[in-house]
PDB file of C-alpha atoms in Angstrom:
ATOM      1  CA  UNK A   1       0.000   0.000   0.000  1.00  0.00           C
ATOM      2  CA  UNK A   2       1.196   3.229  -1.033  1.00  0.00           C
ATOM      3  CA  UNK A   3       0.273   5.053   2.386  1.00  0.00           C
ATOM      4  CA  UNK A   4       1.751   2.686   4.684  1.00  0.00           C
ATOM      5  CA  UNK A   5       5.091   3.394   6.713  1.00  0.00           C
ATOM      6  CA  UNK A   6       6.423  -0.464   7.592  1.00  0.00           C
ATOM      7  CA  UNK A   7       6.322  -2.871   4.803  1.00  0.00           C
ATOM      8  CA  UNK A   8       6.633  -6.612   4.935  1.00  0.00           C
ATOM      9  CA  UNK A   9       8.061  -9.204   2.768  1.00  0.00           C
ATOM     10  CA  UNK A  10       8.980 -12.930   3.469  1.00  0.00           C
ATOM     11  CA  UNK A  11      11.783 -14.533   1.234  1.00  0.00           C
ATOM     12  CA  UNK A  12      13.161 -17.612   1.580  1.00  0.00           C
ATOM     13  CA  UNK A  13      12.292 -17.673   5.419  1.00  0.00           C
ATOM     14  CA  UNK A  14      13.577 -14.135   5.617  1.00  0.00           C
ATOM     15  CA  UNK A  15      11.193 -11.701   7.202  1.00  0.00           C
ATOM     16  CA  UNK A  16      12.067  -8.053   6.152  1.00  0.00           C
ATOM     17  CA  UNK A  17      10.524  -5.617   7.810  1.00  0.00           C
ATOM     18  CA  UNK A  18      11.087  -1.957   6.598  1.00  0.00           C
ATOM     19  CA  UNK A  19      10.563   1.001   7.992  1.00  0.00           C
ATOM     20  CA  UNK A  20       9.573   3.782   5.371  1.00  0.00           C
ATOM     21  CA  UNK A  21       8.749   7.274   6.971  1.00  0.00           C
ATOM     22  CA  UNK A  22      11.554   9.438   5.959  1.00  0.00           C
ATOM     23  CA  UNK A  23       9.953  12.500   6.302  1.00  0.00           C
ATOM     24  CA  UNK A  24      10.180  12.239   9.781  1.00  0.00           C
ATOM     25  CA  UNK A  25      13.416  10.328  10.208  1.00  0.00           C
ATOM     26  CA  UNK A  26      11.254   7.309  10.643  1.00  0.00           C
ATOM     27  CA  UNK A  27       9.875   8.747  13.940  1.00  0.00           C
ATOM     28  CA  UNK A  28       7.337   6.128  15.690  1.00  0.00           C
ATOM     29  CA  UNK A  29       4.240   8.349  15.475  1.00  0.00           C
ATOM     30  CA  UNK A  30       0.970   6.492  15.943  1.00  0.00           C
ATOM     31  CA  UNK A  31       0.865   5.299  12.406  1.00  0.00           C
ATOM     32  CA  UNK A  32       4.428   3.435  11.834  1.00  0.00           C
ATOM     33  CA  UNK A  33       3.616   2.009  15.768  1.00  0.00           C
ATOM     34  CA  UNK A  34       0.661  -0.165  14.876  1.00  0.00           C
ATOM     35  CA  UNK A  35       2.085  -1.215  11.758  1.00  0.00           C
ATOM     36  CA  UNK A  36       5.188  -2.574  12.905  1.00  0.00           C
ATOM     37  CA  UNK A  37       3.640  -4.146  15.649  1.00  0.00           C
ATOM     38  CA  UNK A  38       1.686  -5.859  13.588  1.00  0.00           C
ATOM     39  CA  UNK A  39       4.561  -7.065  11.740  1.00  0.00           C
ATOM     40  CA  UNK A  40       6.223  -8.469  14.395  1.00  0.00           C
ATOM     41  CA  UNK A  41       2.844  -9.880  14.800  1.00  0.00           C
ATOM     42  CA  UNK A  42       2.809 -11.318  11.472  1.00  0.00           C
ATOM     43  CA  UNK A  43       6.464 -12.656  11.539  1.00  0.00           C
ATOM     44  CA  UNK A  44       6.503 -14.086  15.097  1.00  0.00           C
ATOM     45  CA  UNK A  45       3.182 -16.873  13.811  1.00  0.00           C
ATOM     46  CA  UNK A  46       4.416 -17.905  10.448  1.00  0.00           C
ATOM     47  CA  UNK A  47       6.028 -21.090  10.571  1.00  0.00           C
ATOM     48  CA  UNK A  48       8.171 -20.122   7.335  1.00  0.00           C
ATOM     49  CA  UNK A  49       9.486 -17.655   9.025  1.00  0.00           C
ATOM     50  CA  UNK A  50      12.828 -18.335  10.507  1.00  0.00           C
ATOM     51  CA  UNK A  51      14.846 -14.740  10.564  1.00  0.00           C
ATOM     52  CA  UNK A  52      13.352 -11.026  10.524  1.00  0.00           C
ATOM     53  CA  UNK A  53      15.386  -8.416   9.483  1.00  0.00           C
ATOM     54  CA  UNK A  54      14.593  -4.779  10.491  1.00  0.00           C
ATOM     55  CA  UNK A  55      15.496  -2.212   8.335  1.00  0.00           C
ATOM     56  CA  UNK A  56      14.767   1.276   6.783  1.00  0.00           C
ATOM     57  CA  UNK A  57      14.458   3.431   3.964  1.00  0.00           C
ATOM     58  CA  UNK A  58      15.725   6.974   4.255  1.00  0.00           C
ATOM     59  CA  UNK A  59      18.911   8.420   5.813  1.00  0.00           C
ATOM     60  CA  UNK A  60      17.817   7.544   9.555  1.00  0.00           C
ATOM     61  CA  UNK A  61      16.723   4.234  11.029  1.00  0.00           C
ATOM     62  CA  UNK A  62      15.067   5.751  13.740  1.00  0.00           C
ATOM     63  CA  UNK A  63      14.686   8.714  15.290  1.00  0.00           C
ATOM     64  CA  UNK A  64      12.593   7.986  18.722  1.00  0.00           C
ATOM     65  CA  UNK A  65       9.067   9.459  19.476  1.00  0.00           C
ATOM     66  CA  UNK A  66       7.250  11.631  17.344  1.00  0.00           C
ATOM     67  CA  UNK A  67       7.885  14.855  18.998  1.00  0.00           C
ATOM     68  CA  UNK A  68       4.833  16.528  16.949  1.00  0.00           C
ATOM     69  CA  UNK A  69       2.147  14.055  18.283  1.00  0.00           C
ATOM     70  CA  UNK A  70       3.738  13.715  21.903  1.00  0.00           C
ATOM     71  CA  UNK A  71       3.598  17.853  22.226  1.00  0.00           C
ATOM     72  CA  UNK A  72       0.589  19.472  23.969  1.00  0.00           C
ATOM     73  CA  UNK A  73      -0.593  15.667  24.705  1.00  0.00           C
ATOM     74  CA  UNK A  74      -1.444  14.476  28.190  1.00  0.00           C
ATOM     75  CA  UNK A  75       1.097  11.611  30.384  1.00  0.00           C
ATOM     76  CA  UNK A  76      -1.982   9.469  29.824  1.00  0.00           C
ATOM     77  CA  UNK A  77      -2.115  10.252  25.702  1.00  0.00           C
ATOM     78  CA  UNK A  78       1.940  10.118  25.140  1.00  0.00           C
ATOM     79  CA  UNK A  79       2.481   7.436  22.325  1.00  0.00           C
ATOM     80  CA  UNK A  80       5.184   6.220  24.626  1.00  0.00           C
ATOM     81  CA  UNK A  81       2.931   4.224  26.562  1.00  0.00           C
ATOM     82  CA  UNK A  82       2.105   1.848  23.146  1.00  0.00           C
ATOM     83  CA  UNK A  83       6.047   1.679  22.640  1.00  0.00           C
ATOM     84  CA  UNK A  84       7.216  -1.100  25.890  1.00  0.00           C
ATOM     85  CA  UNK A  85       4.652  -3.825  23.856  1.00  0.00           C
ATOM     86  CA  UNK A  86       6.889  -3.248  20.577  1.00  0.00           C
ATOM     87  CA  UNK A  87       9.869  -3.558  22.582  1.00  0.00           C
ATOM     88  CA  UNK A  88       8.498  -6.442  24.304  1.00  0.00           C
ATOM     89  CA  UNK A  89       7.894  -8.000  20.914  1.00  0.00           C
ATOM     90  CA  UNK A  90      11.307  -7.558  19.545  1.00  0.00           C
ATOM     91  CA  UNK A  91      12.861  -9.061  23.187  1.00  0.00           C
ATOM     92  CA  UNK A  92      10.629 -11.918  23.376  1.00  0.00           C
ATOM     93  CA  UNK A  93      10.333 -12.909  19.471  1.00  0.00           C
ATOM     94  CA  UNK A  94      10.555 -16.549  18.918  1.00  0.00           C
ATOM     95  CA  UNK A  95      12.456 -15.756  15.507  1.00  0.00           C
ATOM     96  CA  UNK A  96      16.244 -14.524  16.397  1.00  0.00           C
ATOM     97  CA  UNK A  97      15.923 -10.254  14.842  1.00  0.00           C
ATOM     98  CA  UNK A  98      18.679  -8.723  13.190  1.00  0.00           C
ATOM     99  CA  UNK A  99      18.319  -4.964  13.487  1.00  0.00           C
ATOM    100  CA  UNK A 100      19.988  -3.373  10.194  1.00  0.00           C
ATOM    101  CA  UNK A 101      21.184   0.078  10.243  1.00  0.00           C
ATOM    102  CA  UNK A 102      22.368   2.235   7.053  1.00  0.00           C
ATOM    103  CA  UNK A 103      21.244   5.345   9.322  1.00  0.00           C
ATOM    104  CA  UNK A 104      21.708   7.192  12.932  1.00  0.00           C
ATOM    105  CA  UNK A 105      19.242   6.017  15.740  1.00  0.00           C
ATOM    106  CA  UNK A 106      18.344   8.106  18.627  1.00  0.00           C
ATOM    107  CA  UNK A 107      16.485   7.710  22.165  1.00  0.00           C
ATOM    108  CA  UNK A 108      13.373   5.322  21.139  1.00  0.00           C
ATOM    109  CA  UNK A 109      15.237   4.414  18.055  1.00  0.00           C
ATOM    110  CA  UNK A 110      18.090   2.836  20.324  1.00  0.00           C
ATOM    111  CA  UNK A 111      15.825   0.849  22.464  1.00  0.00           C
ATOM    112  CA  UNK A 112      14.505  -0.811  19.444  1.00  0.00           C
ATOM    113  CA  UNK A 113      18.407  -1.362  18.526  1.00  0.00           C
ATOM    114  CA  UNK A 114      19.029  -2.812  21.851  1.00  0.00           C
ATOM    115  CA  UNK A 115      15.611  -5.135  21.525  1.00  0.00           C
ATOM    116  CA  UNK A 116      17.183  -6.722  18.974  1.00  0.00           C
ATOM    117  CA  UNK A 117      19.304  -9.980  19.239  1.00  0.00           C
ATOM    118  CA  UNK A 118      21.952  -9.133  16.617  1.00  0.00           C
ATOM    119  CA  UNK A 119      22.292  -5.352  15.673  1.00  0.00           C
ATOM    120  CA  UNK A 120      24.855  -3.692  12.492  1.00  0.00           C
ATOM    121  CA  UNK A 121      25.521  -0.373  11.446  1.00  0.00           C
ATOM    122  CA  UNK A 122      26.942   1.180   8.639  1.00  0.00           C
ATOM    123  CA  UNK A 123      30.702   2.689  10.075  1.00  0.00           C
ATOM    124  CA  UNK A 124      29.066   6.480   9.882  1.00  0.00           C
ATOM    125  CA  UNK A 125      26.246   5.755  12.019  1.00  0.00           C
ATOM    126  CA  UNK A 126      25.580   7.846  15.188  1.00  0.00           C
ATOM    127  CA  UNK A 127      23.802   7.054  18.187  1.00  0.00           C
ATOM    128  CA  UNK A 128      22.745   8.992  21.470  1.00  0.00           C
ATOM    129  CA  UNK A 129      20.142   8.851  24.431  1.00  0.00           C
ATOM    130  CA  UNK A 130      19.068  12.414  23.597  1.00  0.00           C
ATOM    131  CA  UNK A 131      16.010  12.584  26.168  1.00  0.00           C
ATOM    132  CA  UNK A 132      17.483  14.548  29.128  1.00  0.00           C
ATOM    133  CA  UNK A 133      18.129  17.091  26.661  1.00  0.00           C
ATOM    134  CA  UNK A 134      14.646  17.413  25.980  1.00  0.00           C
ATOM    135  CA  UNK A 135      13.335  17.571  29.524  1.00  0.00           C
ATOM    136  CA  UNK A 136      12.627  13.719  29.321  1.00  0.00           C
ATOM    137  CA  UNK A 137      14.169  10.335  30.620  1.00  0.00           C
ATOM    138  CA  UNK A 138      14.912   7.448  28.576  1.00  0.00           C
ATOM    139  CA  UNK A 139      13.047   4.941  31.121  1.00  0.00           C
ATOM    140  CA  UNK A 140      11.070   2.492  28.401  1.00  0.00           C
ATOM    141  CA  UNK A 141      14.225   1.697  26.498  1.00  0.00           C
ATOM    142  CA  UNK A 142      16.218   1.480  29.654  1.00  0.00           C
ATOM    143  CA  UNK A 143      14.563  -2.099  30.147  1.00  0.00           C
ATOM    144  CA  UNK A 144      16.123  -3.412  26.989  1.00  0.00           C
ATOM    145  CA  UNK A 145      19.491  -0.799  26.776  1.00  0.00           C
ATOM    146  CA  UNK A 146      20.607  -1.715  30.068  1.00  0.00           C
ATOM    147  CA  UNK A 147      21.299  -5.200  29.764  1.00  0.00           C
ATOM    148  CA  UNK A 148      23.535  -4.963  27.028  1.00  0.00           C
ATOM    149  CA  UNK A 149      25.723  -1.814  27.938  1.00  0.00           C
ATOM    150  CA  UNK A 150      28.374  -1.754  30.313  1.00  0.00           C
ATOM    151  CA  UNK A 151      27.400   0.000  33.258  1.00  0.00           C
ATOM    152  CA  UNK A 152      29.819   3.290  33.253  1.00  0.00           C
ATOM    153  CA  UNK A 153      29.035   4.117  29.839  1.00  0.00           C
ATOM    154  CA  UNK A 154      25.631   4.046  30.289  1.00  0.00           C
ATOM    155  CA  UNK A 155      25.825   6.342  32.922  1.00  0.00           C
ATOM    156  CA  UNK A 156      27.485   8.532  31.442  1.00  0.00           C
ATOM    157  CA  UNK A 157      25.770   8.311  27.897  1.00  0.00           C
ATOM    158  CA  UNK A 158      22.229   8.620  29.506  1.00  0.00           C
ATOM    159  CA  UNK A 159      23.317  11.407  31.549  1.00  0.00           C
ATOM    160  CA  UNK A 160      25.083  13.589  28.885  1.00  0.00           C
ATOM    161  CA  UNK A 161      23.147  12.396  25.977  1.00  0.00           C
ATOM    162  CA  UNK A 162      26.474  12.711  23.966  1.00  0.00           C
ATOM    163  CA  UNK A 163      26.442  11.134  20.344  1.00  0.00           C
ATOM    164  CA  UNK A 164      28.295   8.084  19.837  1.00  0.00           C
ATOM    165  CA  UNK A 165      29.414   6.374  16.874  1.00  0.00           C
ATOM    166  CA  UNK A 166      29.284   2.713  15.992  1.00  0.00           C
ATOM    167  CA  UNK A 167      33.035   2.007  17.033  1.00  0.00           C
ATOM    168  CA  UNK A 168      31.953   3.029  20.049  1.00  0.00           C
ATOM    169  CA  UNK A 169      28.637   1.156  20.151  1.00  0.00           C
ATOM    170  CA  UNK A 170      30.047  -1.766  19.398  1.00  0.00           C
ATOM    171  CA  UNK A 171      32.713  -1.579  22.306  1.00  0.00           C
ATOM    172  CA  UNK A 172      29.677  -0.586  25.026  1.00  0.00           C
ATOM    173  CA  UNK A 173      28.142  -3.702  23.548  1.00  0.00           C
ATOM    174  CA  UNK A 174      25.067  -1.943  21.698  1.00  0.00           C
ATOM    175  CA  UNK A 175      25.583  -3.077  18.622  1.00  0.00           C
ATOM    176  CA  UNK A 176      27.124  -6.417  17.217  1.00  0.00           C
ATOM    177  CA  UNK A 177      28.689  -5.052  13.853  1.00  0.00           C
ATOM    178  CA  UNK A 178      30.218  -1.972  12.922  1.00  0.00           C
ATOM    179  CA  UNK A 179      30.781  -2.702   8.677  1.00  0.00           C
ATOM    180  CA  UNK A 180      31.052  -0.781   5.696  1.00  0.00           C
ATOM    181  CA  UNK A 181      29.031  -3.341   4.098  1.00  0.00           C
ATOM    182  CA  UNK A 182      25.494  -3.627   5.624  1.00  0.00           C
ATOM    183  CA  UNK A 183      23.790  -5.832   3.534  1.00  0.00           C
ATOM    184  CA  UNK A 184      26.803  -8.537   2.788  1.00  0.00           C
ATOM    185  CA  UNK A 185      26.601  -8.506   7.376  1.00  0.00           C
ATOM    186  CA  UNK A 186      23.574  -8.627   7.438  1.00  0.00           C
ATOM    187  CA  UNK A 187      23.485 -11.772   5.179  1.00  0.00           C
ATOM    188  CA  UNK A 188      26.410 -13.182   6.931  1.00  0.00           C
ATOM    189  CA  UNK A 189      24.244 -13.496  10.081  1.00  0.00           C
ATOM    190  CA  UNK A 190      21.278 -14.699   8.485  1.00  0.00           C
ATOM    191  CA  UNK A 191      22.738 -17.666   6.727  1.00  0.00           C
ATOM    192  CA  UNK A 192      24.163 -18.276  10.142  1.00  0.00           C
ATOM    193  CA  UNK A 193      21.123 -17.952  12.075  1.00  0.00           C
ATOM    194  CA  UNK A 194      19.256 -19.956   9.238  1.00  0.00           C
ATOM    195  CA  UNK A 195      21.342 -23.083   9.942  1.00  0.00           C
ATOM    196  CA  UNK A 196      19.546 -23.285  13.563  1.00  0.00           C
ATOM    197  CA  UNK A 197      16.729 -25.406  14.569  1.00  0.00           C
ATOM    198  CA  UNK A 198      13.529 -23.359  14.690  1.00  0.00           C
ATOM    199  CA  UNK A 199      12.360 -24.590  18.314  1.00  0.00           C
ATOM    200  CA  UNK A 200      16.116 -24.669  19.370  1.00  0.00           C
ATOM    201  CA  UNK A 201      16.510 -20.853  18.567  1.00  0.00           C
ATOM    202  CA  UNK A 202      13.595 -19.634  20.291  1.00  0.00           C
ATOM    203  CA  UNK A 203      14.025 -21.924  23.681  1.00  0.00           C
ATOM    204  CA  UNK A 204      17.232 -20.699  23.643  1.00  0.00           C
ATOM    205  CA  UNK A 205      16.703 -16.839  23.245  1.00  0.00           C
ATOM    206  CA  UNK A 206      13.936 -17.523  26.156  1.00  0.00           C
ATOM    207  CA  UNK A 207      17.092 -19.269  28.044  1.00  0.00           C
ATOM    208  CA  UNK A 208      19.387 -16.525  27.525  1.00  0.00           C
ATOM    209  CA  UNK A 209      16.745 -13.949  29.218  1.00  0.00           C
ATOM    210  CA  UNK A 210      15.549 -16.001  32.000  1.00  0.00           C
ATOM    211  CA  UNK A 211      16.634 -14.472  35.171  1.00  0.00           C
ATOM    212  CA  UNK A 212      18.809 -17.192  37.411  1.00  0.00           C
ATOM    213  CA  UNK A 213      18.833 -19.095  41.192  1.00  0.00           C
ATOM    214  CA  UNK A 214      21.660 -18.397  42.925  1.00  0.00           C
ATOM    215  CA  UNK A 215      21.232 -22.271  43.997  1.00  0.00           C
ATOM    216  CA  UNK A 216      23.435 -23.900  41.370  1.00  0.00           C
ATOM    217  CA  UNK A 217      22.118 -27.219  41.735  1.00  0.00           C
ATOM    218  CA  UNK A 218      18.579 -25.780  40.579  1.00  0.00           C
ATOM    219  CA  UNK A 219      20.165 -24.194  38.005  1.00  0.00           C
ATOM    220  CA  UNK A 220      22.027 -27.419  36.802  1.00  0.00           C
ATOM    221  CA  UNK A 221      18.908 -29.213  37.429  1.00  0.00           C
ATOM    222  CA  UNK A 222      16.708 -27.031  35.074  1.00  0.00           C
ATOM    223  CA  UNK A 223      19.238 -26.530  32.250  1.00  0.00           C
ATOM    224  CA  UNK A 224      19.875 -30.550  32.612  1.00  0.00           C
ATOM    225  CA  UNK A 225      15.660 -30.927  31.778  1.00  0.00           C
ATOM    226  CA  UNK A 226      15.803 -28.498  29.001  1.00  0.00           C
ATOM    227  CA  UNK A 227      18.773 -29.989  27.648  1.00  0.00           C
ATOM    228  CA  UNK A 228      17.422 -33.374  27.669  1.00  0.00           C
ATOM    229  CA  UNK A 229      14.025 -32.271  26.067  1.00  0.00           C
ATOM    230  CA  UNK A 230      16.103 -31.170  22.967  1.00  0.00           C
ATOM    231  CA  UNK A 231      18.153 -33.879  22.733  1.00  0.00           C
ATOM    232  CA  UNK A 232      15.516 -36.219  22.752  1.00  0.00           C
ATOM    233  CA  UNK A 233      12.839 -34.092  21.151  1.00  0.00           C
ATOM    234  CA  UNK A 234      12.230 -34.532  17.277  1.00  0.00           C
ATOM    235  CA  UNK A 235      14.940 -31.570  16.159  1.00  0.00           C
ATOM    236  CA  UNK A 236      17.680 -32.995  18.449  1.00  0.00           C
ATOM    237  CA  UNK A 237      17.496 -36.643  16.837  1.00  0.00           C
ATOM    238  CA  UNK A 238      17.297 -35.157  13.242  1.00  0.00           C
ATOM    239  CA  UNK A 239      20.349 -33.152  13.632  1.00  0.00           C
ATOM    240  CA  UNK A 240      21.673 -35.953  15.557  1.00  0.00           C
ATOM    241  CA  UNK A 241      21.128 -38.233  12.467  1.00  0.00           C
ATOM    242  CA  UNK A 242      21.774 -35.657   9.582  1.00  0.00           C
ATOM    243  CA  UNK A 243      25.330 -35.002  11.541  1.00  0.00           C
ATOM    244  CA  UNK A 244      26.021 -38.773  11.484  1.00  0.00           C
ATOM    245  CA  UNK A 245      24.728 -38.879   7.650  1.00  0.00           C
ATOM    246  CA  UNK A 246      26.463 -35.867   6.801  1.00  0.00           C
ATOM    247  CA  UNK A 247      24.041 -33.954   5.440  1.00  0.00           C
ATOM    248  CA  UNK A 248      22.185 -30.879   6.512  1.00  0.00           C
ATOM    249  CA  UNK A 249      19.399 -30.954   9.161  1.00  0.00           C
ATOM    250  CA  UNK A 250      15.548 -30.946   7.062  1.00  0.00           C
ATOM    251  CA  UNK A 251      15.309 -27.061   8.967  1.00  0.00           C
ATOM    252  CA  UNK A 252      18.162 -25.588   6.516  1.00  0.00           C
ATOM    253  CA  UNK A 253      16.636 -23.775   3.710  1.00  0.00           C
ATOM    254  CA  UNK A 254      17.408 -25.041   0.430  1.00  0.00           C
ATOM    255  CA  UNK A 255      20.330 -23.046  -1.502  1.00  0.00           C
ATOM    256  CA  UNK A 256      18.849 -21.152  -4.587  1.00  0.00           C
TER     257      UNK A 256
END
């Protein structure tokens, strides 16, 4: 549709979802929010589905709350409070997301960044948590920023809301890839990622997040049951077998 501002195309198991609103710098007004939520929607129930990309058009992947629709509106009517389900989305998606960034982000655009399980930027991207200098905290995408940066540097990035570029984000642990070549990373990682099992992806990204016992022996004791399930579950003995017939597991997308 010609009006929309997040389009959505499945290739060969490859869900790319684009953000198109360069007028605005791809701001997440009301408009591009539903859509890509409902895109992630989309992408996180199809069973050919195994990757989603995230992407843009324009010179900016993101560049955090639509300032026009947030101004003169109520704490109650702020678009911010639709933006921790997106998040939420990205975080919990049973597909790994690569986040793929030709662009600068900025406040809301990093916490989508940070959502996502792999992020890479073009070398002249630019980053910053610009909210203090607006009068505003960056407290929704603290929940998904925090647990990848290193705590000093977010301190002090938060604080100052100094821009950063993606040397740098890649060193606080924002971003995976720093590359002159987007698309030829991006690819990289998705013929990686494609070579997973579909169920063993998504228990594991809900592994990686779970919060831990200090008890080791219940933490042995549930990683031993998961474990098990998957080696004994229907994935585990067909990469079992293909590995002893030397031949790639029936998950692995044909090569064409």
């Amino acid at each position: 549709m010609a009006d929309e501002l997040v389009h959505y195309e499945v290739q060969r198991g490859i869900a790319t979802i684009t953000l198109d609103s360069p007028h605005n710098r791809n701001a997440l007004s009301s408009q591009l929010r539903r859509e890509l939520k409902e895109h992630l929607t989309s992408a996180a129930g199809d069973d050919q589905v195994r990757v989603v990309v995230l992407t843009h058009t324009g010179s900016v992947f993101c560049s955090g709350m639509d300032l026009k629709e947030a101004a003169g509106a109520s704490a109650g009517d702020q678009g911010v409070n639709e933006f921790p389900a997106i998040l939420e989305q990205l975080w919990t998606s049973p597909k790994p997301v690569v986040a793929a960034l030709n662009g600068p982000a900025r406040a809301g655009g990093v916490g989508i960044v940070a959502a996502c399980d792999i992020s890479i930027a073009a070398t002249g991207a630019t980053f910053a948590f610009s909210e203090v200098r607006i009068g505003v905290v960056p407290a929704v995408i603290s929940v998904t920023v925090l647990p990848r940066l290193l705590p000093r540097q977010a301190h002090e990035l938060f604080l100052t809301g100094e821009t950063f570029d993606a040397k740098r984000a890649v060193e606080i642990g924002l971003l995976n890839s720093a590359t002159d070549d987007v698309d030829a990373e991006v690819r990289r990682y998705t013929d990686m990622l494609a070579l997973g099992a579909p169920n063993a992806l998504a228990a594991t990204k809900e592994m990686l997040q779970q919060e831990r016992s200090t008890n080791l022996g219940e933490v042995f004791a549930d990683m031993l049951e998961l474990s098990a399930q998957h080696f004994g579950g229907p994935e585990g003995q067909e990469g079992i077998t293909a590995f002893k017939e030397k031949r790639r597991p029936s998950w692995v997308p044909a090569e064409g």
